[in-house]
Amino acid sequence: MTGSMDLPAKGGFSFDLCRRNAMLEKKGLKVPGFRKTGTTIVGLVFQDGVVLGADTRATEGPIVADKNCEKIHYMAPNIYCCGAGTAADTEAVTDMVSSQLHLHRYATSRESRVVTALTLLKTHLFNYQGHVSAALVLGGVDVTGPHLHTVYPHGSTDTLPFATMGSGSLAAMSVFESKYKEGLTREEGIQLVAEAICAGIFNDLGSGSNVDVCVITKGKTEYLRNHQLPNPRTYASSKGYSFTKGHTEVLSTKIIPLKQKAEVAEGDAMEE
Amino acid sequence: MLGHKPSLPLPPHRTPRSAVSANLATPAMSIFEYNGSAVVAMVGKNCFAIASDRRLGVQLQTVATDFQRVFKIHGKLYLGLSGLATDAQTLYQRLVFKHKLYQLREERDMKPETFASLVSALLYEKRFGPYFCQPIIAGLGEDNEPFICTMDCIGAKELAKDFVVSGTASESLYGACESMYKPNMEPEELFETISQALLSSVDRDCLSGWGGYVLVVTPTEVQERVLKGRMD
C-alpha cells in the first residue's frame, strides 16, 4: 500500500486504528476509560456581566488524576467557557473554536460575539452526534450585552440567567435556585458562584479541590485562579521522608555530560 | 476394522498458537494490562528524574526483563510511554520522525511545552480509535526550568509541578509519590526518592517490576542507572 504515508494528515480525526481496536475488543480486551472532569461548573449573569465558576478535580475512574486542573478555558478576550465531560474533548473543542474565533476577528475586524462561539460549538458537536463528549457553560460580554449559554454533548443549547453542568450540577443548582436574584452586584455574584461550587465540591464525589472563578464585564475580564482553597493539605509531616545517599541498590551507572550547543555568530554580509 | 488406525490426540504443546494468545478465556483484561508497565517522573531543583520498570509481559507471562519504556527525544527531553508496548514503540517512532523534521526546519530542538502539544494533537487525532498508551513527557525548558506532563490515551494534558505517574502500577505510584515527594530536591536525593517510590509501587503490582531504570537530567549531565529490584 503506497498511498497511506504519502500525504501528511489534513487535520481532523483519523480512523486508521479503529479496525484493529475493534478486533482487540472482540478478543476480550476492555477499552480503557478516558480521563473525565466529573465536575461542577456554573455560570450566572449579574448586573454588569457574567461570572463563571468551576472546581479543579480531574478523575480517571475512581482515582484523582489532577488535583488542580483548569476547567475554565479561554475562547476570546471577552468570552470564556467551562468544560465538563471527557477532558480531551473539552480541551480540543474549546481550543479549536478559540482559533476559529481569532481568525473570524481578523476577517471581520470586530470583537467576537458569544453567539458566534455558541454556533461554532453546537455545529461541531452535532456533527459528531454526541461522541465528542463535551458539556460546556459558555459565557461572555459583547456589544449586545452579557450572555450565558449551556451546550450539551449532542449539540443542543440553552440560554439562561444562571446555569450549572457536570456531576455536581444538582448540588450547585440547589444553591442557585435558593439564592439567585436579578441585578446582583459583582461581589454578590462571586460569592454566590463560590458557594455553588463549594456545594459541588463537598457533596459530589466527582468534584473537589479548589474554586476557580472568572468575571467578565464590558471591556474587562478577571480570571481568579484558585479563588478559594477549601481543601488544604494538612496531613503531610513537616520532615517528610529522607533516604540516605546510596540507599537504593544500583546495578549499573552511566553518566553522559551534555554538550552545550555552540552559538554560531552571524557573520556580516560580505561587502560588494 | 481393517484400515482403521486409532489416532492419538495431538499433545497440547503441538496445537498452533495465534499471535494474540488463545488464553483470552481469562476475564476481560483491560488493554493496558496486556503488557504491564510503570512510569513516573518527578521535578527537583533545576533537574528532573524519569523512571520506569523493565518488564515486558504477555498477560501473566514475562517475555523480557530489559524492555525500554523511556526514550530520548533530544538531550534535555525524554518521553516515557506506558500501556500497550506495540503502540508505545509506534508512537515513539512517529514522534521522533516529527521532531527530526522540526530540527531540520527550525535548526533547534523542540521546547518541552511544544512537544507536549504535539503529542496531545497526535493522540487526539485518533480520538475514536486511540493508541493505547499513556505518555509522560519530561524535559528542561527555557532557563533549564524542569517541565513534566502526562496525558491519557486521547491526549488530555495534565501539567504537574511535582510528579506524574502512569501504567498499571499507577494507583500505588500515586500513593508512594504523594508521601515521599518533597519540593526542591537536589539530584542525589531526587534519585533516591524516585527509585524508592518506583520500587515500592511495582512490588504491589503483579504486571510490572523486574528492576528499574532511572534517568536524572540536570543542565550539565544525564545520569542513567539500572536498579536492582525483586524479580517476581
Short mmCIF file of C-alpha atoms in Angstrom, two decimals:
data_model
loop_
_atom_site.label_atom_id
_atom_site.label_comp_id
_atom_site.label_asym_id
_atom_site.label_seq_id
_atom_site.Cartn_x
_atom_site.Cartn_y
_atom_site.Cartn_z
CA MET A 1 0.00 0.00 0.00
CA THR A 2 1.86 3.09 -1.15
CA GLY A 3 -0.90 5.59 -0.54
CA SER A 4 -1.05 5.63 3.27
CA MET A 5 2.06 7.56 4.25
CA ASP A 6 2.48 9.79 1.18
CA LEU A 7 0.43 12.83 2.16
CA PRO A 8 0.55 14.41 5.62
CA ALA A 9 -2.74 14.29 7.53
CA LYS A 10 -5.05 17.14 6.55
CA GLY A 11 -6.32 17.65 10.10
CA GLY A 12 -9.49 16.34 11.70
CA PHE A 13 -9.93 12.82 13.04
CA SER A 14 -8.12 9.78 11.63
CA PHE A 15 -9.81 6.39 11.88
CA ASP A 16 -6.77 4.22 11.00
CA LEU A 17 -6.69 2.16 14.16
CA CYS A 18 -10.45 1.56 14.52
CA ARG A 19 -10.46 -1.85 12.83
CA ARG A 20 -7.55 -3.11 14.93
CA ASN A 21 -9.15 -1.81 18.14
CA ALA A 22 -12.48 -3.46 17.28
CA MET A 23 -10.65 -6.76 16.73
CA LEU A 24 -8.93 -6.44 20.14
CA GLU A 25 -12.26 -5.71 21.79
CA LYS A 26 -13.86 -8.76 20.18
CA LYS A 27 -10.99 -10.91 21.53
CA GLY A 28 -11.97 -9.83 25.01
CA LEU A 29 -9.72 -6.86 25.90
CA LYS A 30 -11.55 -3.99 27.54
CA VAL A 31 -11.15 -0.47 26.19
CA PRO A 32 -9.57 1.83 28.80
CA GLY A 33 -11.53 4.67 30.37
CA PHE A 34 -10.64 8.21 29.43
CA ARG A 35 -9.85 10.99 31.87
CA LYS A 36 -13.08 12.79 32.74
CA THR A 37 -13.67 16.03 34.51
CA GLY A 38 -16.57 14.73 36.67
CA THR A 39 -17.22 18.23 37.64
CA THR A 40 -19.17 21.15 38.94
CA ILE A 41 -19.28 24.09 36.53
CA VAL A 42 -21.60 27.10 36.92
CA GLY A 43 -22.32 30.47 35.41
CA LEU A 44 -24.57 33.38 36.25
CA VAL A 45 -25.47 36.78 34.84
CA PHE A 46 -25.14 39.75 37.19
CA GLN A 47 -25.85 43.43 36.61
CA ASP A 48 -22.60 44.27 34.77
CA GLY A 49 -21.76 40.96 33.09
CA VAL A 50 -21.19 37.26 33.65
CA VAL A 51 -19.45 35.21 36.40
CA LEU A 52 -18.24 31.67 35.61
CA GLY A 53 -17.05 29.16 38.20
CA ALA A 54 -15.54 25.66 38.23
CA ASP A 55 -13.95 23.16 40.60
CA THR A 56 -10.44 21.78 39.86
CA ARG A 57 -10.56 17.99 40.13
CA ALA A 58 -9.83 15.66 37.16
CA THR A 59 -10.67 11.98 37.66
CA GLU A 60 -9.65 8.75 35.95
CA GLY A 61 -12.24 6.26 37.11
CA PRO A 62 -12.22 6.48 40.92
CA ILE A 63 -8.71 7.97 41.12
CA VAL A 64 -8.00 11.69 41.23
CA ALA A 65 -5.61 12.29 38.32
CA ASP A 66 -5.13 16.03 38.78
CA LYS A 67 -5.88 17.91 41.99
CA ASN A 68 -5.67 21.35 40.42
CA CYS A 69 -6.61 21.35 36.77
CA GLU A 70 -8.05 24.30 34.83
CA LYS A 71 -11.59 23.90 33.61
CA ILE A 72 -12.30 27.49 32.57
CA HIS A 73 -10.99 27.75 29.02
CA TYR A 74 -10.19 30.90 27.07
CA MET A 75 -12.24 31.44 23.91
CA ALA A 76 -11.78 35.17 23.23
CA PRO A 77 -10.71 38.13 25.42
CA ASN A 78 -14.39 38.67 26.27
CA ILE A 79 -15.64 35.05 26.18
CA TYR A 80 -14.71 32.12 28.45
CA CYS A 81 -16.03 28.56 28.52
CA CYS A 82 -16.18 25.98 31.34
CA GLY A 83 -15.99 22.33 30.26
CA ALA A 84 -17.27 19.07 31.75
CA GLY A 85 -17.13 15.54 30.32
CA THR A 86 -14.17 13.87 28.66
CA ALA A 87 -11.16 16.14 29.35
CA ALA A 88 -9.50 15.69 25.94
CA ASP A 89 -12.78 16.56 24.17
CA THR A 90 -13.43 19.76 26.15
CA GLU A 91 -9.85 20.95 25.67
CA ALA A 92 -9.74 20.12 21.97
CA VAL A 93 -13.13 21.60 21.12
CA THR A 94 -12.56 24.85 23.06
CA ASP A 95 -9.06 25.24 21.56
CA MET A 96 -10.42 24.69 18.06
CA VAL A 97 -13.31 27.16 18.41
CA SER A 98 -10.97 29.70 20.04
CA SER A 99 -8.70 29.55 16.96
CA GLN A 100 -11.69 29.84 14.62
CA LEU A 101 -12.92 32.91 16.56
CA HIS A 102 -9.49 34.50 16.28
CA LEU A 103 -9.48 34.05 12.51
CA HIS A 104 -13.02 35.44 12.41
CA ARG A 105 -11.89 38.53 14.34
CA TYR A 106 -9.17 39.11 11.76
CA ALA A 107 -11.65 38.70 8.94
CA THR A 108 -14.36 41.00 10.41
CA SER A 109 -12.22 43.43 12.47
CA ARG A 110 -14.77 43.23 15.28
CA GLU A 111 -14.92 41.89 18.82
CA SER A 112 -16.23 38.27 18.88
CA ARG A 113 -19.85 37.70 19.86
CA VAL A 114 -20.92 34.93 22.24
CA VAL A 115 -23.50 33.58 19.79
CA THR A 116 -20.71 33.05 17.22
CA ALA A 117 -18.83 30.81 19.65
CA LEU A 118 -22.11 29.10 20.51
CA THR A 119 -22.95 28.29 16.89
CA LEU A 120 -19.44 27.01 16.13
CA LEU A 121 -19.55 24.73 19.19
CA LYS A 122 -23.04 23.35 18.58
CA THR A 123 -22.48 22.57 14.91
CA HIS A 124 -19.23 20.70 15.68
CA LEU A 125 -20.81 18.69 18.50
CA PHE A 126 -23.95 17.89 16.49
CA ASN A 127 -21.85 16.71 13.56
CA TYR A 128 -20.27 14.09 15.82
CA GLN A 129 -23.67 13.05 17.22
CA GLY A 130 -22.61 13.19 20.87
CA HIS A 131 -19.49 11.05 20.50
CA VAL A 132 -17.37 14.13 21.28
CA SER A 133 -18.41 14.17 24.91
CA ALA A 134 -18.16 17.84 25.93
CA ALA A 135 -20.75 19.61 28.12
CA LEU A 136 -19.99 23.33 28.28
CA VAL A 137 -21.07 26.51 30.04
CA LEU A 138 -20.26 29.41 27.73
CA GLY A 139 -20.37 32.98 28.96
CA GLY A 140 -19.22 36.39 27.80
CA VAL A 141 -20.00 40.05 27.24
CA ASP A 142 -20.12 41.55 23.74
CA VAL A 143 -21.70 44.59 22.06
CA THR A 144 -25.18 43.14 22.52
CA GLY A 145 -24.71 42.65 26.26
CA PRO A 146 -23.92 39.78 28.67
CA HIS A 147 -24.82 36.23 27.56
CA LEU A 148 -24.76 32.83 29.26
CA HIS A 149 -25.40 29.53 27.44
CA THR A 150 -25.12 25.80 28.14
CA VAL A 151 -24.10 23.37 25.39
CA TYR A 152 -24.84 19.65 25.64
CA PRO A 153 -22.74 16.88 24.01
CA HIS A 154 -25.34 16.19 21.33
CA GLY A 155 -25.39 19.82 20.24
CA SER A 156 -28.46 21.32 21.94
CA THR A 157 -28.10 24.66 23.73
CA ASP A 158 -29.98 26.69 26.33
CA THR A 159 -29.79 30.40 27.10
CA LEU A 160 -30.20 31.06 30.80
CA PRO A 161 -29.67 33.66 33.55
CA PHE A 162 -27.91 31.02 35.70
CA ALA A 163 -26.70 27.54 34.75
CA THR A 164 -24.88 24.52 36.17
CA MET A 165 -23.41 21.43 34.44
CA GLY A 166 -21.45 18.32 35.39
CA SER A 167 -21.88 15.64 38.03
CA GLY A 168 -22.14 18.29 40.77
CA SER A 169 -24.77 20.32 38.88
CA LEU A 170 -27.64 19.34 41.19
CA ALA A 171 -25.75 20.42 44.30
CA ALA A 172 -24.82 23.74 42.69
CA MET A 173 -28.29 24.32 41.22
CA SER A 174 -29.85 23.96 44.68
CA VAL A 175 -27.75 26.92 45.85
CA PHE A 176 -28.64 29.00 42.78
CA GLU A 177 -32.35 28.26 42.96
CA SER A 178 -32.50 29.42 46.59
CA LYS A 179 -30.28 32.48 46.40
CA TYR A 180 -30.22 33.87 42.86
CA LYS A 181 -31.93 37.15 42.10
CA GLU A 182 -31.66 39.58 39.21
CA GLY A 183 -29.38 42.61 39.45
CA LEU A 184 -26.70 41.08 41.69
CA THR A 185 -23.60 43.15 42.30
CA ARG A 186 -20.13 41.86 41.42
CA GLU A 187 -19.27 40.83 44.99
CA GLU A 188 -22.62 39.09 45.47
CA GLY A 189 -22.20 37.28 42.15
CA ILE A 190 -18.71 35.99 43.01
CA GLN A 191 -19.89 34.99 46.48
CA LEU A 192 -22.86 33.05 45.10
CA VAL A 193 -20.78 31.28 42.45
CA ALA A 194 -18.17 30.28 45.05
CA GLU A 195 -20.92 28.93 47.31
CA ALA A 196 -22.43 26.89 44.48
CA ILE A 197 -19.06 25.38 43.55
CA CYS A 198 -18.34 24.58 47.19
CA ALA A 199 -21.68 22.77 47.38
CA GLY A 200 -20.49 20.65 44.44
CA ILE A 201 -17.02 20.11 45.93
CA PHE A 202 -18.27 18.91 49.29
CA ASN A 203 -21.33 16.91 48.22
CA ASP A 204 -20.31 15.40 44.86
CA LEU A 205 -17.52 12.82 44.77
CA GLY A 206 -16.57 13.67 41.19
CA SER A 207 -15.76 17.30 42.11
CA GLY A 208 -13.19 18.56 44.56
CA SER A 209 -10.17 20.65 45.45
CA ASN A 210 -10.36 24.38 44.75
CA VAL A 211 -12.70 27.01 43.30
CA ASP A 212 -11.80 28.88 40.10
CA VAL A 213 -13.81 32.00 39.20
CA CYS A 214 -13.85 34.15 36.08
CA VAL A 215 -15.60 37.55 36.00
CA ILE A 216 -16.36 39.04 32.57
CA THR A 217 -17.63 42.60 32.23
CA LYS A 218 -17.71 45.05 29.34
CA GLY A 219 -14.09 45.71 28.42
CA LYS A 220 -12.54 43.77 31.33
CA THR A 221 -12.07 40.10 32.22
CA GLU A 222 -10.64 38.83 35.50
CA TYR A 223 -9.58 35.21 35.84
CA LEU A 224 -9.36 34.43 39.57
CA ARG A 225 -7.45 31.15 39.52
CA ASN A 226 -7.81 29.29 42.86
CA HIS A 227 -10.09 31.98 44.26
CA GLN A 228 -10.83 29.73 47.24
CA LEU A 229 -8.81 26.81 48.59
CA PRO A 230 -11.18 25.00 50.93
CA ASN A 231 -9.17 21.73 50.90
CA PRO A 232 -5.60 22.39 52.04
CA ARG A 233 -3.20 19.50 52.52
CA THR A 234 -2.66 19.46 56.26
CA TYR A 235 -1.63 15.91 56.97
CA ALA A 236 1.87 15.88 55.43
CA SER A 237 4.61 15.54 58.01
CA SER A 238 6.97 18.52 58.04
CA LYS A 239 10.09 16.32 57.99
CA GLY A 240 8.94 14.16 55.06
CA TYR A 241 10.79 11.01 54.00
CA SER A 242 14.52 11.21 53.65
CA PHE A 243 16.59 8.49 52.09
CA THR A 244 20.32 8.47 52.65
CA LYS A 245 22.53 8.53 49.58
CA GLY A 246 23.38 5.01 48.47
CA HIS A 247 20.20 3.57 49.99
CA THR A 248 18.97 2.18 46.67
CA GLU A 249 20.78 -0.81 45.15
CA VAL A 250 22.12 0.09 41.73
CA LEU A 251 23.32 -2.43 39.17
CA SER A 252 24.99 -0.03 36.72
CA THR A 253 25.51 3.71 36.30
CA LYS A 254 26.25 5.72 33.19
CA ILE A 255 26.90 9.47 33.27
CA ILE A 256 26.68 11.38 30.00
CA PRO A 257 27.76 15.02 30.02
CA LEU A 258 25.52 17.31 27.98
CA LYS A 259 27.35 19.31 25.35
CA GLN A 260 26.31 22.94 25.32
CA LYS A 261 25.26 23.85 21.79
CA ALA A 262 27.77 26.30 20.30
CA GLU A 263 26.19 29.51 19.04
CA VAL A 264 27.45 30.39 15.58
CA ALA A 265 27.67 34.17 15.38
CA GLU A 266 26.00 35.58 12.26
CA GLY A 267 28.79 36.94 10.09
CA ASP A 268 28.42 40.32 8.49
CA ALA A 269 27.26 40.28 4.91
CA MET A 270 30.18 40.49 2.53
CA GLU A 271 30.68 43.94 1.20
CA GLU A 272 30.48 44.00 -2.58
CA MET B 1 -11.90 -52.78 11.16
CA LEU B 2 -9.22 -53.04 8.52
CA GLY B 3 -7.56 -49.79 7.71
CA HIS B 4 -8.87 -48.18 10.84
CA LYS B 5 -5.87 -46.66 12.58
CA PRO B 6 -6.54 -45.42 16.07
CA SER B 7 -5.39 -41.80 16.09
CA LEU B 8 -3.81 -40.32 19.16
CA PRO B 9 -4.98 -36.88 20.23
CA LEU B 10 -2.37 -34.20 19.49
CA PRO B 11 -0.33 -33.36 22.62
CA PRO B 12 -1.25 -29.88 23.87
CA HIS B 13 2.05 -28.18 23.01
CA ARG B 14 1.70 -29.08 19.34
CA THR B 15 -1.51 -27.12 18.77
CA PRO B 16 -0.73 -23.92 16.85
CA ARG B 17 -0.81 -20.64 18.81
CA SER B 18 -2.13 -17.42 17.38
CA ALA B 19 -0.25 -14.18 17.88
CA VAL B 20 -2.93 -12.80 20.17
CA SER B 21 -2.80 -15.53 22.76
CA ALA B 22 -5.52 -18.15 22.78
CA ASN B 23 -5.87 -17.94 26.57
CA LEU B 24 -8.10 -14.88 26.44
CA ALA B 25 -10.53 -17.10 28.27
CA THR B 26 -9.38 -15.11 31.32
CA PRO B 27 -11.94 -12.49 32.40
CA ALA B 28 -11.79 -9.35 30.25
CA MET B 29 -8.50 -7.64 30.99
CA SER B 30 -8.00 -4.02 30.13
CA ILE B 31 -5.81 -3.43 27.09
CA PHE B 32 -3.45 -1.53 29.37
CA GLU B 33 -2.90 -4.66 31.41
CA TYR B 34 -1.79 -6.71 28.41
CA ASN B 35 1.88 -5.81 28.72
CA GLY B 36 2.14 -4.19 32.19
CA SER B 37 4.14 -1.04 32.85
CA ALA B 38 5.05 1.61 35.41
CA VAL B 39 6.46 5.03 34.55
CA VAL B 40 6.96 8.00 36.89
CA ALA B 41 8.58 11.44 36.60
CA MET B 42 9.45 13.92 39.34
CA VAL B 43 10.64 17.52 39.45
CA GLY B 44 13.64 18.58 41.53
CA LYS B 45 15.69 21.74 41.84
CA ASN B 46 16.74 22.65 38.26
CA CYS B 47 16.59 18.96 37.39
CA PHE B 48 14.06 16.21 36.79
CA ALA B 49 14.03 12.42 37.03
CA ILE B 50 12.08 9.91 34.94
CA ALA B 51 11.91 6.23 35.81
CA SER B 52 10.28 3.08 34.52
CA ASP B 53 10.11 -0.63 35.27
CA ARG B 54 11.74 -3.15 32.90
CA ARG B 55 9.22 -5.96 32.48
CA LEU B 56 7.57 -6.83 29.19
CA GLY B 57 4.82 -9.39 29.61
CA VAL B 58 2.09 -11.06 27.61
CA GLN B 59 -0.72 -11.06 30.19
CA LEU B 60 0.68 -13.11 33.06
CA GLN B 61 3.79 -14.46 31.36
CA THR B 62 7.03 -12.46 31.38
CA VAL B 63 8.71 -12.21 27.99
CA ALA B 64 11.56 -9.73 28.61
CA THR B 65 13.25 -8.12 31.64
CA ASP B 66 15.09 -5.30 29.86
CA PHE B 67 12.32 -3.56 27.94
CA GLN B 68 12.88 0.13 27.26
CA ARG B 69 9.98 2.46 28.07
CA VAL B 70 11.80 5.77 28.44
CA PHE B 71 13.04 7.22 25.15
CA LYS B 72 15.25 10.20 24.39
CA ILE B 73 13.88 12.87 22.06
CA HIS B 74 16.79 15.27 22.46
CA GLY B 75 19.44 15.86 25.12
CA LYS B 76 17.07 17.57 27.52
CA LEU B 77 13.71 15.98 26.61
CA TYR B 78 12.59 12.46 27.43
CA LEU B 79 9.38 10.57 26.73
CA GLY B 80 8.09 7.68 28.84
CA LEU B 81 5.34 5.52 27.34
CA SER B 82 3.24 3.09 29.36
CA GLY B 83 0.46 0.85 28.09
CA LEU B 84 0.40 -1.43 25.05
CA ALA B 85 4.07 -1.97 24.07
CA THR B 86 3.47 -2.08 20.33
CA ASP B 87 1.62 1.26 20.37
CA ALA B 88 4.37 2.71 22.60
CA GLN B 89 7.02 1.82 20.02
CA THR B 90 4.95 3.05 17.06
CA LEU B 91 4.14 6.32 18.81
CA TYR B 92 7.79 6.85 19.73
CA GLN B 93 8.89 6.27 16.12
CA ARG B 94 6.29 8.73 14.75
CA LEU B 95 7.25 11.38 17.32
CA VAL B 96 10.99 11.06 16.69
CA PHE B 97 10.24 11.42 12.96
CA LYS B 98 8.27 14.63 13.56
CA HIS B 99 10.93 16.01 15.89
CA LYS B 100 13.72 15.35 13.39
CA LEU B 101 11.80 17.25 10.70
CA TYR B 102 11.27 20.08 13.19
CA GLN B 103 15.00 20.15 13.93
CA LEU B 104 15.80 20.37 10.22
CA ARG B 105 13.31 23.18 9.61
CA GLU B 106 13.84 25.25 12.75
CA GLU B 107 17.53 24.42 13.32
CA ARG B 108 16.91 23.92 17.04
CA ASP B 109 15.43 21.44 19.50
CA MET B 110 11.75 21.49 20.42
CA LYS B 111 10.74 23.01 23.74
CA PRO B 112 9.06 20.56 26.14
CA GLU B 113 5.77 22.50 26.12
CA THR B 114 5.65 22.42 22.32
CA PHE B 115 6.45 18.71 22.30
CA ALA B 116 3.64 18.06 24.79
CA SER B 117 1.18 19.85 22.48
CA LEU B 118 2.48 17.79 19.54
CA VAL B 119 1.91 14.52 21.43
CA SER B 120 -1.54 15.68 22.54
CA ALA B 121 -2.56 16.55 18.97
CA LEU B 122 -1.24 13.24 17.64
CA LEU B 123 -3.23 11.30 20.24
CA TYR B 124 -6.44 13.33 19.81
CA GLU B 125 -6.32 12.77 16.06
CA LYS B 126 -7.03 9.12 16.90
CA ARG B 127 -9.89 10.02 19.24
CA PHE B 128 -12.24 7.29 18.03
CA GLY B 129 -9.58 4.60 17.53
CA PRO B 130 -6.86 5.53 20.01
CA TYR B 131 -3.32 4.41 20.65
CA PHE B 132 -3.41 2.53 23.95
CA CYS B 133 -0.56 4.48 25.55
CA GLN B 134 -0.24 6.99 28.34
CA PRO B 135 2.76 9.20 27.67
CA ILE B 136 4.83 11.03 30.26
CA ILE B 137 6.89 13.93 28.92
CA ALA B 138 9.77 15.31 30.98
CA GLY B 139 12.22 17.98 29.90
CA LEU B 140 14.24 21.05 30.79
CA GLY B 141 12.76 24.15 29.18
CA GLU B 142 13.92 27.73 28.87
CA ASP B 143 16.44 28.64 31.59
CA ASN B 144 16.64 24.94 32.44
CA GLU B 145 13.28 25.07 34.20
CA PRO B 146 12.03 21.46 34.62
CA PHE B 147 8.75 20.57 32.89
CA ILE B 148 6.72 17.39 33.35
CA CYS B 149 3.37 16.41 31.99
CA THR B 150 1.24 13.33 31.41
CA MET B 151 -1.82 12.61 29.27
CA ASP B 152 -4.48 9.97 28.98
CA CYS B 153 -4.64 7.88 25.82
CA ILE B 154 -6.56 10.54 23.85
CA GLY B 155 -4.32 13.47 24.70
CA ALA B 156 -5.87 15.26 27.70
CA LYS B 157 -2.81 17.05 29.07
CA GLU B 158 -2.14 17.21 32.77
CA LEU B 159 0.67 19.57 33.73
CA ALA B 160 2.02 19.00 37.21
CA LYS B 161 4.51 20.84 39.34
CA ASP B 162 5.58 17.87 41.45
CA PHE B 163 5.22 14.39 39.93
CA VAL B 164 3.30 12.44 37.29
CA VAL B 165 2.63 8.69 37.10
CA SER B 166 1.23 6.23 34.58
CA GLY B 167 0.94 2.50 33.97
CA THR B 168 -0.64 -0.50 35.69
CA ALA B 169 1.07 0.42 38.97
CA SER B 170 -0.26 3.99 38.83
CA GLU B 171 -2.53 3.71 41.88
CA SER B 172 0.35 2.60 44.13
CA LEU B 173 2.62 5.16 42.49
CA TYR B 174 0.17 7.96 43.32
CA GLY B 175 0.28 6.95 46.98
CA ALA B 176 4.05 6.45 47.17
CA CYS B 177 4.87 9.72 45.37
CA GLU B 178 2.31 11.69 47.39
CA SER B 179 4.05 10.68 50.63
CA MET B 180 7.68 10.60 49.55
CA TYR B 181 7.86 13.73 47.37
CA LYS B 182 9.42 16.94 48.67
CA PRO B 183 9.84 20.11 46.61
CA ASN B 184 13.30 21.37 45.53
CA MET B 185 15.28 18.17 45.92
CA GLU B 186 18.89 18.00 44.71
CA PRO B 187 19.71 15.34 42.06
CA GLU B 188 21.10 12.73 44.52
CA GLU B 189 18.09 12.96 46.83
CA LEU B 190 15.70 13.06 43.86
CA PHE B 191 17.24 9.85 42.53
CA GLU B 192 16.80 8.07 45.87
CA THR B 193 13.22 9.28 46.26
CA ILE B 194 12.03 8.36 42.78
CA SER B 195 13.74 4.95 42.98
CA GLN B 196 12.15 4.10 46.32
CA ALA B 197 8.74 5.28 45.11
CA LEU B 198 9.03 3.18 41.93
CA LEU B 199 10.33 0.02 43.62
CA SER B 200 7.79 0.07 46.44
CA SER B 201 4.90 0.62 44.00
CA VAL B 202 5.85 -2.09 41.49
CA ASP B 203 6.17 -4.54 44.38
CA ARG B 204 2.42 -4.15 44.81
CA ASP B 205 1.67 -4.75 41.13
CA CYS B 206 1.98 -8.18 39.52
CA LEU B 207 2.31 -6.86 35.99
CA SER B 208 5.28 -4.50 36.43
CA GLY B 209 8.70 -4.70 38.05
CA TRP B 210 11.74 -6.85 37.34
CA GLY B 211 14.12 -3.99 38.12
CA GLY B 212 14.03 -0.31 37.36
CA TYR B 213 15.61 2.21 35.01
CA VAL B 214 16.10 5.76 36.27
CA LEU B 215 17.31 8.84 34.40
CA VAL B 216 18.20 12.02 36.28
CA VAL B 217 18.73 15.02 34.00
CA THR B 218 20.45 18.21 35.14
CA PRO B 219 21.53 21.13 32.92
CA THR B 220 25.06 19.70 32.64
CA GLU B 221 24.70 15.92 32.60
CA VAL B 222 22.40 12.92 32.35
CA GLN B 223 22.71 10.10 34.90
CA GLU B 224 21.33 6.72 33.79
CA ARG B 225 21.04 4.00 36.40
CA VAL B 226 19.67 0.47 36.40
CA LEU B 227 18.13 -0.56 39.71
CA LYS B 228 18.15 -3.95 41.38
CA GLY B 229 14.61 -4.98 42.25
CA ARG B 230 12.57 -8.05 43.11
CA MET B 231 12.41 -10.42 40.14
CA ASP B 232 8.94 -11.73 40.75
#
